[in-house]
XYZ file of N, CA and C in Angstrom:
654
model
N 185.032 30.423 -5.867
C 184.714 31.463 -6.856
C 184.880 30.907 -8.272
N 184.146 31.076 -9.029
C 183.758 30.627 -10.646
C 184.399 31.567 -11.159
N 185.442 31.526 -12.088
C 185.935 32.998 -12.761
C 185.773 32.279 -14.397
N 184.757 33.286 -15.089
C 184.694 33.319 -16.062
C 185.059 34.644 -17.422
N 185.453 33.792 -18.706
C 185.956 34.951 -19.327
C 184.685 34.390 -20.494
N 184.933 35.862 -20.887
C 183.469 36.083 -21.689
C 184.095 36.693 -22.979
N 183.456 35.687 -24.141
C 184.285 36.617 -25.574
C 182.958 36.253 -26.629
N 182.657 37.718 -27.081
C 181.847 37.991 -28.022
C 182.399 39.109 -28.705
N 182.219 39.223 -30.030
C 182.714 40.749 -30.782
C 181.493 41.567 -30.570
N 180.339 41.649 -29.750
C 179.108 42.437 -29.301
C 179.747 43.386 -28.150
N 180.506 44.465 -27.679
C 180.372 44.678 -26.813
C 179.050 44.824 -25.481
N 177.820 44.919 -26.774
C 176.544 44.911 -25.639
C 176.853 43.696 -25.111
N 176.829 42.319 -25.997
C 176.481 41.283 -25.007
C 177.270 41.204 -24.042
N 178.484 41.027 -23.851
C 179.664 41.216 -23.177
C 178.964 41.750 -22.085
N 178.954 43.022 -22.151
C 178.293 44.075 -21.117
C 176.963 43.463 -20.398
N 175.753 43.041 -20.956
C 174.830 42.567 -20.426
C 175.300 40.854 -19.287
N 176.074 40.111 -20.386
C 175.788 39.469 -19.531
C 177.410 39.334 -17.965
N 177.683 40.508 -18.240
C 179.169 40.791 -17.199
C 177.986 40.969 -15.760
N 176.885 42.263 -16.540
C 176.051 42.581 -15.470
C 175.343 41.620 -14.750
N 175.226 40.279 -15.466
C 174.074 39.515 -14.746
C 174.923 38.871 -14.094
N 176.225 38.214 -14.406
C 177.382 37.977 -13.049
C 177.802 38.049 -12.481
N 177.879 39.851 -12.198
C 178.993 40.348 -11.552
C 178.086 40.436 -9.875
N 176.821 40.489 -9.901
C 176.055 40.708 -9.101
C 176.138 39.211 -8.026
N 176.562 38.047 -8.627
C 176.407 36.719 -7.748
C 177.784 36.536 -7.340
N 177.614 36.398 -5.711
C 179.047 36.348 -5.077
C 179.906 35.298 -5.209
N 179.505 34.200 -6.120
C 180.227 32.639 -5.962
C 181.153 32.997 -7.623
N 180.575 34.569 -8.455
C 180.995 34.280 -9.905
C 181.688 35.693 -9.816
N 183.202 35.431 -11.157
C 183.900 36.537 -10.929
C 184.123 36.708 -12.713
N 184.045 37.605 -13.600
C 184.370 37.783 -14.590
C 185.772 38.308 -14.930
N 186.561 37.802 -15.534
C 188.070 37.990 -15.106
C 188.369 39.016 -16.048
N 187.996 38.719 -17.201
C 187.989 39.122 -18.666
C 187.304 39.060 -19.744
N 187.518 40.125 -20.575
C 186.735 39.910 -21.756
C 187.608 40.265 -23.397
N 186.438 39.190 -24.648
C 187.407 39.484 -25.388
C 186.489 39.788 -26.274
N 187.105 40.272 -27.628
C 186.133 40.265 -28.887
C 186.337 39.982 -29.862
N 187.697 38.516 -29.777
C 188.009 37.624 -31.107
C 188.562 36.755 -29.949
N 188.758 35.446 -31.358
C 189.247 34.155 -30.612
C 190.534 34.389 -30.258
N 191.166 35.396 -31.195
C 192.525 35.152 -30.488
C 193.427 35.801 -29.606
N 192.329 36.904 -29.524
C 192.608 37.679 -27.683
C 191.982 36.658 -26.774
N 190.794 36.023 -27.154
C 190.281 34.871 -25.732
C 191.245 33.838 -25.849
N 191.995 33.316 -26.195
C 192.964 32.505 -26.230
C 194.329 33.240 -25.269
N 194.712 33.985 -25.622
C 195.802 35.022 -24.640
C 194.906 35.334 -23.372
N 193.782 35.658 -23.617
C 193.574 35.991 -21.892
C 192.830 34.684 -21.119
N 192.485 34.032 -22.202
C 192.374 31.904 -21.240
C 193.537 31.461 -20.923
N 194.611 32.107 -21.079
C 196.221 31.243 -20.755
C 196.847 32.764 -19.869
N 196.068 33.704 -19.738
C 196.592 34.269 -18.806
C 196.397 34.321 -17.630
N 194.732 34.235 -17.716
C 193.724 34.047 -16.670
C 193.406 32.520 -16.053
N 193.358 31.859 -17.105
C 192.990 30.308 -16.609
C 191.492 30.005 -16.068
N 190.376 30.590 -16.891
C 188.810 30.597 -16.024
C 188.355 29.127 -16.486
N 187.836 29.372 -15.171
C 186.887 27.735 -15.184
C 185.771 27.741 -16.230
N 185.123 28.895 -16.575
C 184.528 28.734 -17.836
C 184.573 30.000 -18.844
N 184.471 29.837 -19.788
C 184.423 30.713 -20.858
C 183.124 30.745 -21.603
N 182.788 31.614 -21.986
C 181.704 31.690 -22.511
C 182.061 32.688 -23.872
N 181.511 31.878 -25.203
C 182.095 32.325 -26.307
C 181.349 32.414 -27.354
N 181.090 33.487 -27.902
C 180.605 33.344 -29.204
C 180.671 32.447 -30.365
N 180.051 31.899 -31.132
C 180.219 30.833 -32.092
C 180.811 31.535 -33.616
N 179.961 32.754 -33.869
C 180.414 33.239 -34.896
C 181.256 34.903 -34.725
N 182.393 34.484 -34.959
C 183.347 36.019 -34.918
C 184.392 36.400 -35.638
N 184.279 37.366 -36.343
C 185.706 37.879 -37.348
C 186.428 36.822 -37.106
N 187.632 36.478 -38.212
C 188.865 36.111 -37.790
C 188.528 34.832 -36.968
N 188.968 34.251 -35.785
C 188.794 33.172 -35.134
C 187.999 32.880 -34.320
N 187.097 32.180 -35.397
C 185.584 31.990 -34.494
C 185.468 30.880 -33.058
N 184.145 30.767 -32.937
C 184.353 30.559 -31.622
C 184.509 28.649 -31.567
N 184.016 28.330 -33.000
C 184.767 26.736 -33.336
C 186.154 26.690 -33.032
N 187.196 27.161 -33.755
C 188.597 27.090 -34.045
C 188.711 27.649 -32.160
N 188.245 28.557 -32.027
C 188.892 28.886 -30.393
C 188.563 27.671 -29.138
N 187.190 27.082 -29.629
C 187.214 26.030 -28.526
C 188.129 25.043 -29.464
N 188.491 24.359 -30.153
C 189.330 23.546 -30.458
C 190.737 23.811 -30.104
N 191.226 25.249 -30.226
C 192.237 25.415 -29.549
C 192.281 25.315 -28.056
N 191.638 25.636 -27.491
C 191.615 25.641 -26.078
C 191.143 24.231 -25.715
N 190.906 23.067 -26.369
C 190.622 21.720 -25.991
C 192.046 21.075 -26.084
N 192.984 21.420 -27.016
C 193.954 21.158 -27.983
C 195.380 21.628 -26.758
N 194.855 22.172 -25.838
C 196.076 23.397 -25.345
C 196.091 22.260 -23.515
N 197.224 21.604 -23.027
C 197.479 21.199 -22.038
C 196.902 21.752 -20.797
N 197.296 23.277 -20.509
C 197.937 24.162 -19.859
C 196.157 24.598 -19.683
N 194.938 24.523 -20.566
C 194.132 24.997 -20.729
C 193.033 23.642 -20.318
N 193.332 22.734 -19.795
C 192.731 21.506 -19.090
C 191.329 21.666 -18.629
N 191.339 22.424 -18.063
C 190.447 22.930 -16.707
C 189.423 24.180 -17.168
N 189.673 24.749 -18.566
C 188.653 25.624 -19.161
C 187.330 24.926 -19.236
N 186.617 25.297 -18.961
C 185.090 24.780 -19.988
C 184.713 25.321 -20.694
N 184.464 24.858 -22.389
C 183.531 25.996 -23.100
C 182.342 25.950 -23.443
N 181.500 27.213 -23.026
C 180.172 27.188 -23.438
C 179.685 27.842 -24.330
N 179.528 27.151 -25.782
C 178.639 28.243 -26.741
C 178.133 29.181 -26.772
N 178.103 30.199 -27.281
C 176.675 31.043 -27.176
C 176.268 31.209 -28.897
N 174.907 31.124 -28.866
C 174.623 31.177 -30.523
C 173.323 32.130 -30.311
N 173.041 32.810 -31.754
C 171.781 33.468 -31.843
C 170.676 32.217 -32.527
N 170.753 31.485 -32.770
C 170.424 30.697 -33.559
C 169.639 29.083 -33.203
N 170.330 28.714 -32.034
C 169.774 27.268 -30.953
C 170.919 26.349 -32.121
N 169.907 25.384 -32.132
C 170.271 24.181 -32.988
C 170.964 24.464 -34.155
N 172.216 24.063 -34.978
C 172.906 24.385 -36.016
C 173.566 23.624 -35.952
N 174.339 23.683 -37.422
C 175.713 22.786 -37.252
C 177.090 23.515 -36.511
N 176.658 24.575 -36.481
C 177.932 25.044 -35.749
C 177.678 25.051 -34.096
N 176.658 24.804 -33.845
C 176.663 24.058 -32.210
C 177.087 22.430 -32.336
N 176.693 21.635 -33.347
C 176.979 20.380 -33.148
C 178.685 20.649 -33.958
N 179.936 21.206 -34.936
C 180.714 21.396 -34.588
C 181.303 21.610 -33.491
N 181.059 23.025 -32.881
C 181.679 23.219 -31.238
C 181.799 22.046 -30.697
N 180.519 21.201 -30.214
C 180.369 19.938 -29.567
C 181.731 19.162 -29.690
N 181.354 18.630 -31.154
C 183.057 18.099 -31.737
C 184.036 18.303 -31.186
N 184.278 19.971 -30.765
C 185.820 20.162 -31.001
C 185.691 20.471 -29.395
N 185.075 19.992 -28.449
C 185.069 19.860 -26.952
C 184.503 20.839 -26.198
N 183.715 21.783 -26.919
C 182.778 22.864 -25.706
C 181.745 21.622 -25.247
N 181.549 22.280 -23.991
C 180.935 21.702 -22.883
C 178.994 21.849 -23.461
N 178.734 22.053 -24.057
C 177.409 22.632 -24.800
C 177.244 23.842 -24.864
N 175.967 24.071 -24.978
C 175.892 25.339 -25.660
C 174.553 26.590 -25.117
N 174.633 27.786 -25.083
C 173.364 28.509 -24.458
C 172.905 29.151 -25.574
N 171.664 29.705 -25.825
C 171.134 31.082 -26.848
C 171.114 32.016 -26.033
N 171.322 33.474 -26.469
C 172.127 34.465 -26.252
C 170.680 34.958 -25.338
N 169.211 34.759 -25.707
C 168.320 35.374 -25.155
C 167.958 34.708 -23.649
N 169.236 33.893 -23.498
C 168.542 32.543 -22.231
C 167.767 33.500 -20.442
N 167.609 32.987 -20.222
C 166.616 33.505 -18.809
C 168.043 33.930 -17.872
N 167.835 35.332 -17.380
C 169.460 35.422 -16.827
C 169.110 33.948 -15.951
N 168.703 33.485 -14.933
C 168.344 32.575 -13.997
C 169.144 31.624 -14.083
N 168.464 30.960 -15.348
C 169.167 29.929 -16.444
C 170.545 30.104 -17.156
N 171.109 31.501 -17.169
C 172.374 31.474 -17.804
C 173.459 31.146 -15.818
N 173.064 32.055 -14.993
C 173.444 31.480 -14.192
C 173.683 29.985 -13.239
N 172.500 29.163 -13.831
C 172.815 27.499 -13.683
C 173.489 27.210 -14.941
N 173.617 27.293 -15.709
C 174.818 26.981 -16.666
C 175.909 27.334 -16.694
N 176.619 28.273 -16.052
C 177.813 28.654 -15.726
C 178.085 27.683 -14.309
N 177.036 27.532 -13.873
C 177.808 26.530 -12.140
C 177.759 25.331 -12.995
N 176.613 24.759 -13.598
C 176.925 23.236 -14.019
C 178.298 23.043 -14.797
N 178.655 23.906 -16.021
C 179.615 23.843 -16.781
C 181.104 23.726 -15.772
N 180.761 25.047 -14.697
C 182.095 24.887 -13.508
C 182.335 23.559 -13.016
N 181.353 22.798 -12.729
C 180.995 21.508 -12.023
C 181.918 20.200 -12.782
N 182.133 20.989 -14.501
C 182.606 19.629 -15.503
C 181.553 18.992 -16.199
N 179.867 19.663 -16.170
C 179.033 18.659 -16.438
C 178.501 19.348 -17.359
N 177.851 18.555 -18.481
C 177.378 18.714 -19.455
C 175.846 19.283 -19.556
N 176.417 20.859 -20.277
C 175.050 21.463 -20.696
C 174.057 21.648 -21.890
N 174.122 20.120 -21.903
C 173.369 19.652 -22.839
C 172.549 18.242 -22.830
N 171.212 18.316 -22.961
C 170.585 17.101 -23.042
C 170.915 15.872 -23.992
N 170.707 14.662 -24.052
C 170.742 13.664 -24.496
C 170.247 13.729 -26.014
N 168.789 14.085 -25.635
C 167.669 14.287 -26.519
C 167.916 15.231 -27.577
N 169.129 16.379 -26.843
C 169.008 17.838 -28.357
C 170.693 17.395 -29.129
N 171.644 16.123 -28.199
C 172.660 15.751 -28.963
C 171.816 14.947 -30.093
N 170.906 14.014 -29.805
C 170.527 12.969 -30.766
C 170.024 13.629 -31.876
N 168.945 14.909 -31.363
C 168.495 15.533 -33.012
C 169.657 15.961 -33.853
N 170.856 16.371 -33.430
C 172.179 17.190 -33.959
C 172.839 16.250 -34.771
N 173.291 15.105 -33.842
C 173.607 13.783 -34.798
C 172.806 13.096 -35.897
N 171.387 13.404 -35.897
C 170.468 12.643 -36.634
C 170.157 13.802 -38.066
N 170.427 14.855 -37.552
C 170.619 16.054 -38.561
C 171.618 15.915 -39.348
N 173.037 16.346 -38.784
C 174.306 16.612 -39.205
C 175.152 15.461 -39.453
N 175.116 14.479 -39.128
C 175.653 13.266 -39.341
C 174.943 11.960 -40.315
N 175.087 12.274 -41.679
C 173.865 10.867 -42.259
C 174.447 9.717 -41.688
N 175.603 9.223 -41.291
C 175.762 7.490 -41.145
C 177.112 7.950 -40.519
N 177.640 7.362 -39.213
C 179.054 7.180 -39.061
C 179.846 7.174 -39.584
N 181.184 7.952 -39.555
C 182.168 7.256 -40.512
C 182.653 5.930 -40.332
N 183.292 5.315 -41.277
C 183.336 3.613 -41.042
C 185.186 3.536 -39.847
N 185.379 4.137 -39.816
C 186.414 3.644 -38.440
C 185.948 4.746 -37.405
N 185.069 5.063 -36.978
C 184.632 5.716 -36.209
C 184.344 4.868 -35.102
N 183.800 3.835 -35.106
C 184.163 2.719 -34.022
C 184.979 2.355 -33.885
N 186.413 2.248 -33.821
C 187.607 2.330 -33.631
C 187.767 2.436 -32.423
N 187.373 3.675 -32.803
C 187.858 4.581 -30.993
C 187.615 3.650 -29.909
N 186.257 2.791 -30.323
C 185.988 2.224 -28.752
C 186.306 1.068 -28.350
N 187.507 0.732 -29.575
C 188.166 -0.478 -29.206
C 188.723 -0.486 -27.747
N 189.204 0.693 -27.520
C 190.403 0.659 -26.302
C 189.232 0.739 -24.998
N 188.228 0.612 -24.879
C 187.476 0.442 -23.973
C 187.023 -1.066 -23.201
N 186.830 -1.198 -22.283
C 186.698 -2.705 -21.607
C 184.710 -2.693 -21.954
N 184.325 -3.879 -21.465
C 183.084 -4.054 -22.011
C 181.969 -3.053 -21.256
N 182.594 -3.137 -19.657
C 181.802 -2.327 -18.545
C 182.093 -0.770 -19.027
N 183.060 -0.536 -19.453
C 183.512 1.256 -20.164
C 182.195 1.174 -21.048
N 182.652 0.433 -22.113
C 181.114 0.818 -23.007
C 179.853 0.971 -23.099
N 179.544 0.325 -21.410
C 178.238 -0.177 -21.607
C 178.103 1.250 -20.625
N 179.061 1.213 -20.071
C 178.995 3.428 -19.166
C 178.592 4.146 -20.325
N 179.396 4.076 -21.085
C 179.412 5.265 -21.927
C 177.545 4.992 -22.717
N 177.475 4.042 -23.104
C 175.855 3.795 -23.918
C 175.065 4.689 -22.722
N 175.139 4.355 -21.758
C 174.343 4.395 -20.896
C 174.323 6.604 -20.650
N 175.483 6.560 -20.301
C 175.544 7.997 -20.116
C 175.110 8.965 -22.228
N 175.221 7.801 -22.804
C 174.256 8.523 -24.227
C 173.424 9.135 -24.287
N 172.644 7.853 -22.768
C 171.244 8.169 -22.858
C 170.915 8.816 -21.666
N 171.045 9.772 -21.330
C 171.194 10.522 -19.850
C 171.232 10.110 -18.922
N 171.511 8.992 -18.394
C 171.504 8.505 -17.190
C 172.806 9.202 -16.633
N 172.740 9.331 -15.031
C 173.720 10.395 -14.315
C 174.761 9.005 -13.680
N 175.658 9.219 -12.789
C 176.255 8.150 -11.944
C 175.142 7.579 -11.215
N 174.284 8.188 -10.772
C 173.779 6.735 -10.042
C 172.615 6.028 -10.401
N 172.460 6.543 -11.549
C 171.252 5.735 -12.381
C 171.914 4.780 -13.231
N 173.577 5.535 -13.641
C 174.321 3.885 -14.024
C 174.455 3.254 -13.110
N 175.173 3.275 -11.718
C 175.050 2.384 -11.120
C 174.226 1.119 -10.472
N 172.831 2.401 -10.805
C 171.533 1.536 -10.595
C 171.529 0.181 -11.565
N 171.869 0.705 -12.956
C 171.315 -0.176 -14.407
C 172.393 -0.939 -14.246
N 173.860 -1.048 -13.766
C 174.806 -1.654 -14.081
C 175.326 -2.639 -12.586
N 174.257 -1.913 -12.041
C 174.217 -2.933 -10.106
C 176.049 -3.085 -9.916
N 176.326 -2.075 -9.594
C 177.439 -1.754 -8.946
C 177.278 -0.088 -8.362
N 178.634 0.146 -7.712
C 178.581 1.303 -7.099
C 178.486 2.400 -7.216
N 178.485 3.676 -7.044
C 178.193 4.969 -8.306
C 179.489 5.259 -8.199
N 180.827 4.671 -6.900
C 181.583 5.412 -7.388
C 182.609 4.600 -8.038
N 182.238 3.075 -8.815
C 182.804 2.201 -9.676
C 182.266 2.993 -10.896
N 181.323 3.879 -10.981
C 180.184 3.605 -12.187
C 180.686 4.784 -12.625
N 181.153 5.829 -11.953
C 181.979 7.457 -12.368
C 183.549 6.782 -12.853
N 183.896 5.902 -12.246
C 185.460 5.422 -12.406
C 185.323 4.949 -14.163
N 184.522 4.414 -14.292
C 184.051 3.647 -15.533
C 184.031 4.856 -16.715
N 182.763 5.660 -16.144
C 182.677 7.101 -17.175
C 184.459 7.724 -17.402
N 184.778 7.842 -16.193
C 186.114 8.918 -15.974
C 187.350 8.193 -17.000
N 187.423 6.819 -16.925
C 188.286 5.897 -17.447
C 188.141 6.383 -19.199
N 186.507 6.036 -19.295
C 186.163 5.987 -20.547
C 186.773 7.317 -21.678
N 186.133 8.287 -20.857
C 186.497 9.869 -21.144
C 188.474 10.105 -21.589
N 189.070 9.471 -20.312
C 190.382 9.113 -20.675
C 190.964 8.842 -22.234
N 190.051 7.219 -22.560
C 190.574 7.082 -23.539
C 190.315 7.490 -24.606
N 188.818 8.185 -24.278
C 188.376 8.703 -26.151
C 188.798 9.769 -26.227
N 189.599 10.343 -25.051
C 190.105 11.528 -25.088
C 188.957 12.914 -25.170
N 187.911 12.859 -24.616
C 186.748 13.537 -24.195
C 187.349 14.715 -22.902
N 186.711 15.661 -23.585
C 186.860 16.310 -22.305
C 185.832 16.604 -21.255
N 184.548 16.069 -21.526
C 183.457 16.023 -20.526
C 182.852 15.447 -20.999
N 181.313 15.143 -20.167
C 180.090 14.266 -20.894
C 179.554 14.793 -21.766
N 179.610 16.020 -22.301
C 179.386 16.470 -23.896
C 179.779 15.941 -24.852
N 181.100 15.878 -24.743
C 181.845 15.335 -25.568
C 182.132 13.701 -25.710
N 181.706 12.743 -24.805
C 181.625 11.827 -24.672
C 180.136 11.392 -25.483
N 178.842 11.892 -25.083
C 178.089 11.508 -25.578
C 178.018 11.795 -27.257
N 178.465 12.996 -27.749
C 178.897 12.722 -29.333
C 179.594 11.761 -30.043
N 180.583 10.981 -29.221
C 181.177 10.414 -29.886
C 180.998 9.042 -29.163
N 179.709 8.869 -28.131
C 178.761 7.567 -28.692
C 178.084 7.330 -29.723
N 177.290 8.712 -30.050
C 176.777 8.129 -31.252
C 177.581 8.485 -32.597
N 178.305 9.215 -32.575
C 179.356 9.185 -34.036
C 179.840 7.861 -34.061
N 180.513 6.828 -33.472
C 180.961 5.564 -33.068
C 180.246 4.619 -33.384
N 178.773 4.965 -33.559
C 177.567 4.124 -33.082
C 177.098 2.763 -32.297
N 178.041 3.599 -31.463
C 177.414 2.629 -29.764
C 176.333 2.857 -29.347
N 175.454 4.031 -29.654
C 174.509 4.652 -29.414
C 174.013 4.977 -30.709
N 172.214 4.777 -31.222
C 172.131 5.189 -32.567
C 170.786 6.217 -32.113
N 170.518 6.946 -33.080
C 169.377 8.043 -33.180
C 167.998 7.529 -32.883
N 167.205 7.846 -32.092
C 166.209 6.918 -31.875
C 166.135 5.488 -31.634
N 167.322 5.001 -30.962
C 167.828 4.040 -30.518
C 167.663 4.051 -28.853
């Protein structure tokens, strides 16, 4: 069972999309909130595998709440998924930053909001390669200069995972490109994630190309 908590200051949306979950037997809505800092008390009460959160809300928006909940031990195992009226912004490529799992628009196909709640459960990133690179190529003019830093603490095979997973390749299309095993080639990703301190392949692939191990049209 998928138990997700849902925080928007909309009670409609809340309501609409409780209805389009409550109906699938694998998904359970635990709770709901309508600021960041009741979804923060009921993510540490509840503990849901995903959250689904508004980006913009009174008081503690839904940036500062996924950063807290990336920031929080005890809160490991949350995933957060955006929700914006808007698509592309800087406050989806913030979120990104501060460790939501990507991001949905509020009008998405119920169909489609329901494969994004299992992928996000899964740990996997709901977000393409292609819509991180426009975000970085937008919001980011040039790396910061110790921003490659980070990938000092990586071995050569870590980095060349991580380039690789930049560019969407899954485990076994690295393993394919890197002619080893898929489950050396996840050990590699999983290692990597470790040290940049990532909490999924969302967050990993931002901070290939913030790093610029990976460049924009590269």
């Amino acid at each position: 069972m998928i138990r997700v908590l849902l925080v928007d200051d909309q009670p409609l949306i809340r309501s609409a999309f409780r209805a389009l979950l409550a109906v699938e037997d694998d998904v359970e809505v635990v709770a709901e909130a309508a600021d960041g800092a009741a979804a923060l008390r009921l993510a540490r009460e509840h503990l849901p595998d995903v959250a689904l959160v508004d980006v913009q809300m009174p008081g503690v928006d839904g940036i500062e709440t996924t950063r807290r909940i990336a920031a929080d031990p005890a809160l490991a195992g949350v995933r957060v998924v955006i929700l914006t009226n808007h698509g592309l912004d800087e406050h989806v490529f913030a979120a990104l930053r501060a460790g939501a799992a990507g991001f949905l628009v509020k009008d998405i196909e119920p169909e489609d909001l329901l494969h994004a709640v299992r992928v996000a459960a899964r740990g996997e990133a709901l977000l393409a390669p292609s819509v991180t690179r426009r975000l970085i190529d937008r919001y980011v003019a040039a790396p910061p200069p110790t921003a490659g830093r980070a990938l000092a603490a990586l071995t050569a095979r870590e980095r060349e995972a991580v380039a690789l997973v930049a560019r969407g390749l899954s485990d076994e299309e690295i393993a394919g490109a890197m002619v080893i095993s898929r489950l050396t080639a996840k050990t590699h990703v999983n290692r990597a994630m470790t040290k940049l301190h990532a909490r999924d392949r969302a967050q990993l692939v931002v901070l290939a190309y913030e790093s610029g191990l990976v460049t924009p049209g590269g």
